[in-house]
Tab-separated table of C-alpha atoms in Angstrom:
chain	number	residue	atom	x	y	z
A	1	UNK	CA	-1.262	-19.090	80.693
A	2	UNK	CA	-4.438	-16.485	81.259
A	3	UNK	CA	-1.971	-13.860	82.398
A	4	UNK	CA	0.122	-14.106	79.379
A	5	UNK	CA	-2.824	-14.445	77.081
A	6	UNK	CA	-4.374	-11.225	78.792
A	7	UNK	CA	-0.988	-9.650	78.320
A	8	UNK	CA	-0.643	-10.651	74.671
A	9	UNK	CA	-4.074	-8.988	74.376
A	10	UNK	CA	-3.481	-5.976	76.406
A	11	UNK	CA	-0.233	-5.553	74.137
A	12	UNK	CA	-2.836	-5.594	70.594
A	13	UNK	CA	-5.116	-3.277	72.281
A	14	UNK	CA	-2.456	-0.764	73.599
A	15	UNK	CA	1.051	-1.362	71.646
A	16	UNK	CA	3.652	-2.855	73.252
A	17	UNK	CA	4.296	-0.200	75.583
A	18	UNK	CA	1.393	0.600	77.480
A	19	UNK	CA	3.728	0.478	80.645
A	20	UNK	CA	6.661	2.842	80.143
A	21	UNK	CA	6.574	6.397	81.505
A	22	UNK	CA	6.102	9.756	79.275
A	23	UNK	CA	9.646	10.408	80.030
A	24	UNK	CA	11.026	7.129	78.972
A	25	UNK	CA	13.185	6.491	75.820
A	26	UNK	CA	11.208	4.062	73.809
A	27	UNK	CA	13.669	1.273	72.276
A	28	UNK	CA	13.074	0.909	68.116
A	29	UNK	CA	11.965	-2.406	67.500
A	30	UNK	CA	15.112	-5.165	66.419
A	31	UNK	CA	13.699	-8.319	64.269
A	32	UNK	CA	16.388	-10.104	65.610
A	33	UNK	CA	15.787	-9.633	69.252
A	34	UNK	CA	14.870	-13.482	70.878
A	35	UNK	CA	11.252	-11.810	72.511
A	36	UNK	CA	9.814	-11.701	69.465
A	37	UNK	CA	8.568	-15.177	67.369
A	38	UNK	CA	10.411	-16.537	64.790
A	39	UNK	CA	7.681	-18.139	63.165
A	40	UNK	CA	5.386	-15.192	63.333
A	41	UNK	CA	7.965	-13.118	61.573
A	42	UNK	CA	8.429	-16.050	58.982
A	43	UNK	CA	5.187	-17.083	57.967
A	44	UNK	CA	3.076	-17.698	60.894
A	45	UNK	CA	2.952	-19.461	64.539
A	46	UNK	CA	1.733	-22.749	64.735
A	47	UNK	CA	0.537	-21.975	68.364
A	48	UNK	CA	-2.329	-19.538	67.024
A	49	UNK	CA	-3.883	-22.104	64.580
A	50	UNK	CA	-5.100	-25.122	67.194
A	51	UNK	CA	-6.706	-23.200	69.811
A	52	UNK	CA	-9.115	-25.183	71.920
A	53	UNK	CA	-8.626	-28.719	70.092
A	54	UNK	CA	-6.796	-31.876	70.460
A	55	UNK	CA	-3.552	-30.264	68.630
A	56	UNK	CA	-3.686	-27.735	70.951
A	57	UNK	CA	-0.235	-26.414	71.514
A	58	UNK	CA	-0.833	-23.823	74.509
A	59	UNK	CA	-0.062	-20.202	73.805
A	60	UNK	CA	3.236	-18.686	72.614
A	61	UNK	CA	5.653	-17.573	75.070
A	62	UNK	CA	7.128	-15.261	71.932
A	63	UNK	CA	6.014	-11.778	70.959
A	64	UNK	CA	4.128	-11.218	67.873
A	65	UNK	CA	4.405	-8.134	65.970
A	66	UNK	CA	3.280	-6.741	62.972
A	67	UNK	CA	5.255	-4.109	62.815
A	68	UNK	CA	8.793	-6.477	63.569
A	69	UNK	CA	7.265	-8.974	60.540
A	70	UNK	CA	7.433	-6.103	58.800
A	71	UNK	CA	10.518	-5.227	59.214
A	72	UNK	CA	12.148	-8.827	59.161
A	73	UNK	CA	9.840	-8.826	55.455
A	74	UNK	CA	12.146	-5.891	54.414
A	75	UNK	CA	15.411	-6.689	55.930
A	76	UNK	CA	18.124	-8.100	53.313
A	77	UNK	CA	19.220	-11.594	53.660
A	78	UNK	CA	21.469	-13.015	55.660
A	79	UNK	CA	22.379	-16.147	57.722
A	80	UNK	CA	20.992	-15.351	60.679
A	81	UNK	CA	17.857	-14.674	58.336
A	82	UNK	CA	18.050	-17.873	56.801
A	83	UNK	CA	18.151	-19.472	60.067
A	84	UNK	CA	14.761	-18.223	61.118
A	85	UNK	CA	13.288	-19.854	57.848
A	86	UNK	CA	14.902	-23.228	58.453
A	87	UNK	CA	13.711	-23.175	61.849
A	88	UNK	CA	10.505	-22.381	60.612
A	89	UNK	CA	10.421	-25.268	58.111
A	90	UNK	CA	12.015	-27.854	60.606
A	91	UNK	CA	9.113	-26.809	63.118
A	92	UNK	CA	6.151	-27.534	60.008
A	93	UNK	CA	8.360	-30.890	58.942
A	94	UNK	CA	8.439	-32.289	62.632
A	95	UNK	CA	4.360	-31.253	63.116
A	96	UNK	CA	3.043	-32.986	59.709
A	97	UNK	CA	5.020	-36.366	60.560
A	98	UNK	CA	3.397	-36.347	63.156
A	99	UNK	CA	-0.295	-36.217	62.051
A	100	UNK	CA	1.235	-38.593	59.286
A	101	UNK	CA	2.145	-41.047	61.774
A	102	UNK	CA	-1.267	-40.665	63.288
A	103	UNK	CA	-3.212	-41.118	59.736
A	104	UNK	CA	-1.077	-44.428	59.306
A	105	UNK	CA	-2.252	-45.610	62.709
A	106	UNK	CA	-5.732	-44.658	62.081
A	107	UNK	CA	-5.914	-46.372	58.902
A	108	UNK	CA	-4.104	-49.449	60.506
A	109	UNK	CA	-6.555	-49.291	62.708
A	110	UNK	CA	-9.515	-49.465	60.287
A	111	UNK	CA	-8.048	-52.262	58.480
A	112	UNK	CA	-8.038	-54.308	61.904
A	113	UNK	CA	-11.747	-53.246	62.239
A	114	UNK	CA	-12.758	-54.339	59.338
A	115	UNK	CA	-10.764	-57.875	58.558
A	116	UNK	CA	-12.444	-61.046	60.011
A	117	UNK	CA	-11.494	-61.787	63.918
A	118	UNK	CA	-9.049	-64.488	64.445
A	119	UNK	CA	-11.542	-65.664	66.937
A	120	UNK	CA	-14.427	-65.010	69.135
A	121	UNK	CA	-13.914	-62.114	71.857
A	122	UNK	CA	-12.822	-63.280	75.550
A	123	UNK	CA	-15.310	-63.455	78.353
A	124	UNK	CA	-14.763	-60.937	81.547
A	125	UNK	CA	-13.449	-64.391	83.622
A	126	UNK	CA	-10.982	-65.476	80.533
A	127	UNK	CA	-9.666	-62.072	80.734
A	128	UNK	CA	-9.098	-61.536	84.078
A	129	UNK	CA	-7.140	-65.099	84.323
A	130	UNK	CA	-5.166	-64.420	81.135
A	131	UNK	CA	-3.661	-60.910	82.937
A	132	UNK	CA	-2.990	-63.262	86.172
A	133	UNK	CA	-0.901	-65.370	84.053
A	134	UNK	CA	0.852	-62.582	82.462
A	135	UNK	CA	1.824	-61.264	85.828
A	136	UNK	CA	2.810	-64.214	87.214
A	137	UNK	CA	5.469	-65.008	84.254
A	138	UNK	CA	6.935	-61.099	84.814
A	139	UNK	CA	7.371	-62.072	88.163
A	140	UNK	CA	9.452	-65.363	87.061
A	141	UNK	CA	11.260	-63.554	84.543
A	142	UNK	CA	12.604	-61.047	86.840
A	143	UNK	CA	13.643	-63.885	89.322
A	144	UNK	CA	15.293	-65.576	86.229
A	145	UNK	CA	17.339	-62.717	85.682
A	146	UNK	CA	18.782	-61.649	89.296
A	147	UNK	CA	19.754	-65.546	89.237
A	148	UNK	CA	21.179	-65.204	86.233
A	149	UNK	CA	23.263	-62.096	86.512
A	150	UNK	CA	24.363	-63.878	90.096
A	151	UNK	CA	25.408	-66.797	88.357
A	152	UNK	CA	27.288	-65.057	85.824
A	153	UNK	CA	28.906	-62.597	88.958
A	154	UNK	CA	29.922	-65.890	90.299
A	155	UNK	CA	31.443	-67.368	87.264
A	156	UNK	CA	28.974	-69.813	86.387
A	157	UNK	CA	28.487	-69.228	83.014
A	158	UNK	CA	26.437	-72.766	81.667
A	159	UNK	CA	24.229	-71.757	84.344
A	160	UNK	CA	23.597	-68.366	83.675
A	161	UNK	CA	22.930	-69.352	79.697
A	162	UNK	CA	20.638	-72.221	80.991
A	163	UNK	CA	18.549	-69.462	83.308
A	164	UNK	CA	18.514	-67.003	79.734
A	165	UNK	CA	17.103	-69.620	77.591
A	166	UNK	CA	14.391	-70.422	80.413
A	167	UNK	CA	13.598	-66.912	80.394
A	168	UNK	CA	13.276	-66.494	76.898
A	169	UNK	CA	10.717	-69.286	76.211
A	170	UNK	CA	8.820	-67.582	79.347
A	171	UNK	CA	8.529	-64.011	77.318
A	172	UNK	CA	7.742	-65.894	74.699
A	173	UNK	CA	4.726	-67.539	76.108
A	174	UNK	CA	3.894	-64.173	77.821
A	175	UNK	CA	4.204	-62.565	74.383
A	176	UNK	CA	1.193	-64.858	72.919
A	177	UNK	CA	-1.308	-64.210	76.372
A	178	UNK	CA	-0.715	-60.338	75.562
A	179	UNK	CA	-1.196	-60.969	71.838
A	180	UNK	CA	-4.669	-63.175	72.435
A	181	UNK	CA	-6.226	-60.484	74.826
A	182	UNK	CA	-5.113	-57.710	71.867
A	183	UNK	CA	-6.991	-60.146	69.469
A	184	UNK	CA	-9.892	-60.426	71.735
A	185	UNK	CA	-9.834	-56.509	72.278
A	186	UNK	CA	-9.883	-55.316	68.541
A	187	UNK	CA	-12.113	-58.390	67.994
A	188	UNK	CA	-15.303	-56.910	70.077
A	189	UNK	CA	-14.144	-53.195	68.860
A	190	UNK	CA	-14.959	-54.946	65.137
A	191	UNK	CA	-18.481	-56.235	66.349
A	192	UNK	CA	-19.377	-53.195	67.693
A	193	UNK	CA	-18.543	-51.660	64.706
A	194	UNK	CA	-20.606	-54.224	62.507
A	195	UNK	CA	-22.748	-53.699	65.089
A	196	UNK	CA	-23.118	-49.833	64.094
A	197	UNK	CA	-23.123	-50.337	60.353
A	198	UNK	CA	-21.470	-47.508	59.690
A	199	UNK	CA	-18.203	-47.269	57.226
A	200	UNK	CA	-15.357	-44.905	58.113
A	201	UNK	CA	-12.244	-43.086	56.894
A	202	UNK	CA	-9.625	-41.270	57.892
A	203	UNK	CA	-8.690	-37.492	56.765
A	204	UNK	CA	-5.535	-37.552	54.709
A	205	UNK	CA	-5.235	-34.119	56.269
A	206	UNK	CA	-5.695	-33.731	59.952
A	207	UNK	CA	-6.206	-37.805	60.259
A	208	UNK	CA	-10.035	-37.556	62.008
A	209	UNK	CA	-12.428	-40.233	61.474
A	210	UNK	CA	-15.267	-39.743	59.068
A	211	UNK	CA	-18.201	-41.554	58.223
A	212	UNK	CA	-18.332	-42.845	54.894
A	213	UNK	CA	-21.560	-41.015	52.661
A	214	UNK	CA	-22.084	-38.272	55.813
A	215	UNK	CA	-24.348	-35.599	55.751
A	216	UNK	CA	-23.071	-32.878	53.882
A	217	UNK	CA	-23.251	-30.127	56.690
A	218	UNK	CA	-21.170	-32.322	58.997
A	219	UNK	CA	-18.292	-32.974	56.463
A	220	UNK	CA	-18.408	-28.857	55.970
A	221	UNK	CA	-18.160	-28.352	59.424
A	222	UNK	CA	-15.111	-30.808	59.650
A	223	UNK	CA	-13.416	-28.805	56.391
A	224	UNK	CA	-14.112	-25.640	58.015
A	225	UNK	CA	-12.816	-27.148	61.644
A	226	UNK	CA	-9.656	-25.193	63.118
A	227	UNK	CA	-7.924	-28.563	63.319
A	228	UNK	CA	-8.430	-29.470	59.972
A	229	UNK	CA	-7.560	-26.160	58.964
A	230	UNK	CA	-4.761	-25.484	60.877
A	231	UNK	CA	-3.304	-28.382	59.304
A	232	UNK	CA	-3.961	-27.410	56.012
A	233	UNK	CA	-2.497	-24.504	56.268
A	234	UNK	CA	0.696	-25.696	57.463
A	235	UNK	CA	1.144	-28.106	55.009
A	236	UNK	CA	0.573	-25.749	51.950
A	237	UNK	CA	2.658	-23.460	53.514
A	238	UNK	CA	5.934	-25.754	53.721
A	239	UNK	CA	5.269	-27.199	50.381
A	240	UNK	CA	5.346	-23.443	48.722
A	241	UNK	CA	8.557	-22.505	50.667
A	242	UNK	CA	10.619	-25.478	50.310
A	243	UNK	CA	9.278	-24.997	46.233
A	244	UNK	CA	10.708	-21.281	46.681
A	245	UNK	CA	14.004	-22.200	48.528
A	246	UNK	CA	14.390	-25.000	45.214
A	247	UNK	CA	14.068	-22.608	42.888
A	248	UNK	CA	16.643	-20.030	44.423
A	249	UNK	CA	19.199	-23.120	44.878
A	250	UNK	CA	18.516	-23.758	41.479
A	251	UNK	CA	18.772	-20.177	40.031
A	252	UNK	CA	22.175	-19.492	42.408
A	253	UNK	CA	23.572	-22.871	41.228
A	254	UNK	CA	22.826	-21.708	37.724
A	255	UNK	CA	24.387	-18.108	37.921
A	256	UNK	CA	27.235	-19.636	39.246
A	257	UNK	CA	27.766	-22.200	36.253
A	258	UNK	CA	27.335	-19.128	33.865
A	259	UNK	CA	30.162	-17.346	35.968
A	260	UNK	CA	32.726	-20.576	35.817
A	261	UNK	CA	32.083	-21.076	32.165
A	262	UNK	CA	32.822	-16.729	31.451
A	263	UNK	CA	35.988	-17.043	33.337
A	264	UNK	CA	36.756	-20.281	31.472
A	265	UNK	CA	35.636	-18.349	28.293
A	266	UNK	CA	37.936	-15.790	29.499
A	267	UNK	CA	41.176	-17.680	30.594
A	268	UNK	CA	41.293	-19.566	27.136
A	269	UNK	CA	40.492	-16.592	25.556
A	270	UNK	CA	44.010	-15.317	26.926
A	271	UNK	CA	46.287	-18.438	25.865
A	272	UNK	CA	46.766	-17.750	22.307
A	273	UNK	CA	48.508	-14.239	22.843
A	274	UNK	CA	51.482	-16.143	24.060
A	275	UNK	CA	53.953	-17.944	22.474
A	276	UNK	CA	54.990	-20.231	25.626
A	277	UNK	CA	51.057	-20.354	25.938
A	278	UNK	CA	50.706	-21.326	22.394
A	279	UNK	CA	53.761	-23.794	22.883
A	280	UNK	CA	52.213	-25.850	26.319
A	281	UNK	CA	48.955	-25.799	24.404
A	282	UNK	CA	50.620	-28.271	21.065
A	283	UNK	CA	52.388	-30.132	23.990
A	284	UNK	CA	49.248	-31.189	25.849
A	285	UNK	CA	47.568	-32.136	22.674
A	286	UNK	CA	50.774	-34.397	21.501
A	287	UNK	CA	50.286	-35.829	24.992
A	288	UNK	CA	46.677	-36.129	24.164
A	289	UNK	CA	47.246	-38.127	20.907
A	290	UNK	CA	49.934	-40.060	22.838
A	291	UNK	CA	47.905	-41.304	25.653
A	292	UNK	CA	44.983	-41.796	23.014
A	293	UNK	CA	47.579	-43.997	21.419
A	294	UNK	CA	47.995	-45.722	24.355
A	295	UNK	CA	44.508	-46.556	24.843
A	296	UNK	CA	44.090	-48.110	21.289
A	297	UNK	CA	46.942	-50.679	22.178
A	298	UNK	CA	45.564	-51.471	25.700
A	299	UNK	CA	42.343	-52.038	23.686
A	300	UNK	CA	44.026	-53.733	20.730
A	301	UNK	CA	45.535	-55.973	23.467
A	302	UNK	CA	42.228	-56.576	25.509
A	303	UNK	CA	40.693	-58.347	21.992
A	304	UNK	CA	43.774	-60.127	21.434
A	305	UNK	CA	43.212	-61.378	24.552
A	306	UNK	CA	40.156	-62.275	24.086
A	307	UNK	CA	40.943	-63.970	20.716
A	308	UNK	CA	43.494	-65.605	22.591
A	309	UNK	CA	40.718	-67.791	24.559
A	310	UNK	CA	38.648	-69.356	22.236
A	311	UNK	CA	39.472	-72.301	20.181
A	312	UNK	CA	42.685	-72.520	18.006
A	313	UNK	CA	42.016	-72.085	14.278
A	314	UNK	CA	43.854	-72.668	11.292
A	315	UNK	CA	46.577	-70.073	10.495
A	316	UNK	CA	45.804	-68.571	13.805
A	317	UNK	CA	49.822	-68.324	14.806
A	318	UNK	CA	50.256	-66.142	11.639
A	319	UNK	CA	47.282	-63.730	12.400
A	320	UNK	CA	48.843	-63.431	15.807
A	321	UNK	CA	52.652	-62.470	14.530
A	322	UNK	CA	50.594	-60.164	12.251
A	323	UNK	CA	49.545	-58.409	15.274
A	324	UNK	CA	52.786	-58.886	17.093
A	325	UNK	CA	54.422	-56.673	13.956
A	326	UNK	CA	51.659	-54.045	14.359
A	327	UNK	CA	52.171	-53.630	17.706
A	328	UNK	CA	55.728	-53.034	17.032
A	329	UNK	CA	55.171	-50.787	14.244
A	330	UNK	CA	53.011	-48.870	16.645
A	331	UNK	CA	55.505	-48.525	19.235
A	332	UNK	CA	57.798	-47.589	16.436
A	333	UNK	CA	55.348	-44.391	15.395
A	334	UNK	CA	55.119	-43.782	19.043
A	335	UNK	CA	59.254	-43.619	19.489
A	336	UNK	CA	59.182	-41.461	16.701
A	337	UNK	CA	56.721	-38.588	17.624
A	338	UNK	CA	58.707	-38.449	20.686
A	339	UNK	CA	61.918	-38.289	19.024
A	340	UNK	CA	60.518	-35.328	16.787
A	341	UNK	CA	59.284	-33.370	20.583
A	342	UNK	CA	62.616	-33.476	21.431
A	343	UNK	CA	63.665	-32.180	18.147
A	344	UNK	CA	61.040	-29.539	18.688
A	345	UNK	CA	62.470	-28.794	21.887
A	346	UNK	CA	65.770	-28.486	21.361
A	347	UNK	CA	64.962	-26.352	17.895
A	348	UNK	CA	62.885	-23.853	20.318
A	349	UNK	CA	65.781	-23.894	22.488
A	350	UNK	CA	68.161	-23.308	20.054
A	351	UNK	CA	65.888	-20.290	19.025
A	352	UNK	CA	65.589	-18.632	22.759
A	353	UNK	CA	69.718	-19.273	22.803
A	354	UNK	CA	69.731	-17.020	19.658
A	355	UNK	CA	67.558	-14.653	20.663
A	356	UNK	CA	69.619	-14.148	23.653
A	357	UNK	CA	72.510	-13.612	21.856
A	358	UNK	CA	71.244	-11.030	19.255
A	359	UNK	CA	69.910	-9.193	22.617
A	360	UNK	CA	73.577	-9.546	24.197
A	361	UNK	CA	75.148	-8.778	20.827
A	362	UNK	CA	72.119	-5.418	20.090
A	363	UNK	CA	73.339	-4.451	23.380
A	364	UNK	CA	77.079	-4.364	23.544
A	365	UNK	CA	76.610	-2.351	19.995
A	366	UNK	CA	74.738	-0.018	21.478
A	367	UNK	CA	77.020	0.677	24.438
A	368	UNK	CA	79.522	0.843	21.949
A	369	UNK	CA	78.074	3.484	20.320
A	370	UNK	CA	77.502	5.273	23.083
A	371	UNK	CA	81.022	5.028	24.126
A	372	UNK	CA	82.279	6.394	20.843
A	373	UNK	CA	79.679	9.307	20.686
A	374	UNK	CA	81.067	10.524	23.993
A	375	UNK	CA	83.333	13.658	24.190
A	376	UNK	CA	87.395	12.625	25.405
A	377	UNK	CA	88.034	12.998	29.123
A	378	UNK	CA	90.705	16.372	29.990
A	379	UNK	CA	93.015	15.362	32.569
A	380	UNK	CA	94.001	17.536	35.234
A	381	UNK	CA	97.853	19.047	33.817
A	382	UNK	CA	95.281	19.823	30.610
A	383	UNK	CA	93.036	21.762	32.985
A	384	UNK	CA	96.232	23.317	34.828
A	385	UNK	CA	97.953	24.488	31.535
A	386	UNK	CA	94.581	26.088	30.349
């Protein structure tokens, strides 16, 4: 790790290629060659901002370069491009659950501290007898088990179920030792806390413990701490990309609503300069009033249904053959319209068969024409004699 920090160094001081000869063809610099850091290029590298604390992640085995961000800054965008920015965001999500999980503990943790003891803290002799016990039941578990999983090789099943529930009331019972000595544990951690007098907190930040009221030129040495910085930084800096990354979903997703709707604008601009266009058009719409048609007797049905299940009334059977007769009537209307499509049909049918025939008939006058404008044909004894 000292080499490659003096190298990283070395490589500020003197450019990447202190080494090569005079002679040597330099290579140009490629953002998307894998020595160089992703993250650098992107925003920054986490490695650079929790040197020599707790969050220490070691140096980076990457390359940084200025002069590659720059040209990654520049370069148009791409998948390969987006990549390196999802990366870079996965890296910041992953690091800031972390220190979330570890402000959860802490205040966990505090809470325990502070709430009453279940009850008073285990002497040195208690303690040392209660891990004795605890040993001895792993011991008896793990003999439960082998007999068990022998007894089930061997076929006997009641027996292996018998050895199981043993072994279960055993954990159990080891379960509550562990859980007293915990007790005991976070029990004389809470004296010696009452003990100190002395309220704390955790950072919603970087999760360090603070004392509640502090002197003022501790707390700015904690703001001003690498840690707590570091931390900072990498949280503002995914919240303001995944914000710009929203907004460019949201402004593609928008330009490509305006596009649908101009070609829409477009394609129905186009259906009214044809007759067969014109033609589906009033067919979709009869359909339209058909199937709304429809819909009103499946309603119309529904409340006569309805109707039909609350208490008989007095001329109830002639309200109900009045909507019998409607119903009919409906379906009468409906039989109708259709009848008159068909007459539409055949009528435009009718008018394409004419239409043909005046285009047949405009034709065989014209080659008639034609055939009468032309000059007689000479035979060959005409051609002789002359």
């Amino acid at each position: 790790m000292a080499v490659l920090a003096a190298a990283q160094l070395l490589d500020e001081l003197m450019g990447r290629h202190r080494n090569t000869n005079p002679n040597e063809k330099i290579k140009k610099p490629n953002w998307e060659d894998p020595e160089y850091c992703k993250y650098y290029m992107v925003k920054f590298c986490p490695h650079d901002l929790f040197v020599n604390t707790r969050a220490d992640l070691g140096a980076c085995p990457k390359v940084h370069d200025d002069e590659v961000k720059e040209l990654f800054e520049k370069a148009e965008g791409s998948y390969k491009k987006a990549q390196y920015v999802e990366e870079f965001l996965r890296f910041c999500r992953h690091m800031i659950s972390d220190v979330e999980r570890k402000i959860q503990k802490g205040k966990q943790r505090l809470e325990l501290m502070n709430s009453k003891p279940e009850g008073p803290p285990m002497t040195q002799a208690q303690t040392e007898k209660n891990m004795e016990q605890v040993k001895l039941l792993s011991e008896k578990i793990s003999a439960l088990v082998r007999e068990a999983e022998e007894a089930g090789t061997c076929g006997n099943v009641e027996q292996a179920q018998g050895l199981m529930k043993l072994c279960d009331r055993l954990k159990e019972e080891k379960e509550t030792l562990l859980k007293q000595q915990e007790n005991s544990h976070w029990s004389m951690t809470a004296e010696l806390a009452a003990a100190q007098e002395k309220q704390m907190e955790v950072c919603p930040v970087c999760g360090a413990f603070l004392i509640v009221g502090d002197a003022q030129q501790r707390i700015d040495d904690h703001l001003s701490g690498k840690q707590h910085v570091g931390y900072f930084k990498l949280r503002q800096a995914y919240e303001e990309m995944n914000e710009a990354r929203e907004k460019e979903q949201q402004e593609k997703e928008r330009r490509r609503r305006e596009e649908r709707d101009r070609e829409r604008n477009i394609r129905g601009g186009g259906l009214g300069s044809d007759r067969r266009d014109r033609e589906r058009m009033e067919r979709d719409r009869e359909r339209d009033r058909d199937r709304d048609k429809d819909r009103d007797k499946d309603k119309d049905k529904e409340r006569e249904r309805h109707r039909s299940n609350r208490d008989e009334r007095p001329g109830r059977h002639e309200e109900r053959d009045r909507e019998r007769e409607r119903d009919r009537e409906r379906e009468r209307d409906r039989e109708k319209d259709r009848e008159r499509e068909r007459d539409k049909e055949r009528e435009r049918d009718r008018d394409k068969d004419r239409d043909r025939d005046r285009d047949r008939k405009h034709r065989r006058e014209r080659s008639e024409k034609f055939t009468r404008a032309s000059p007689p044909a000479f035979s060959r004894a005409s051609l002789a004699n002359h």
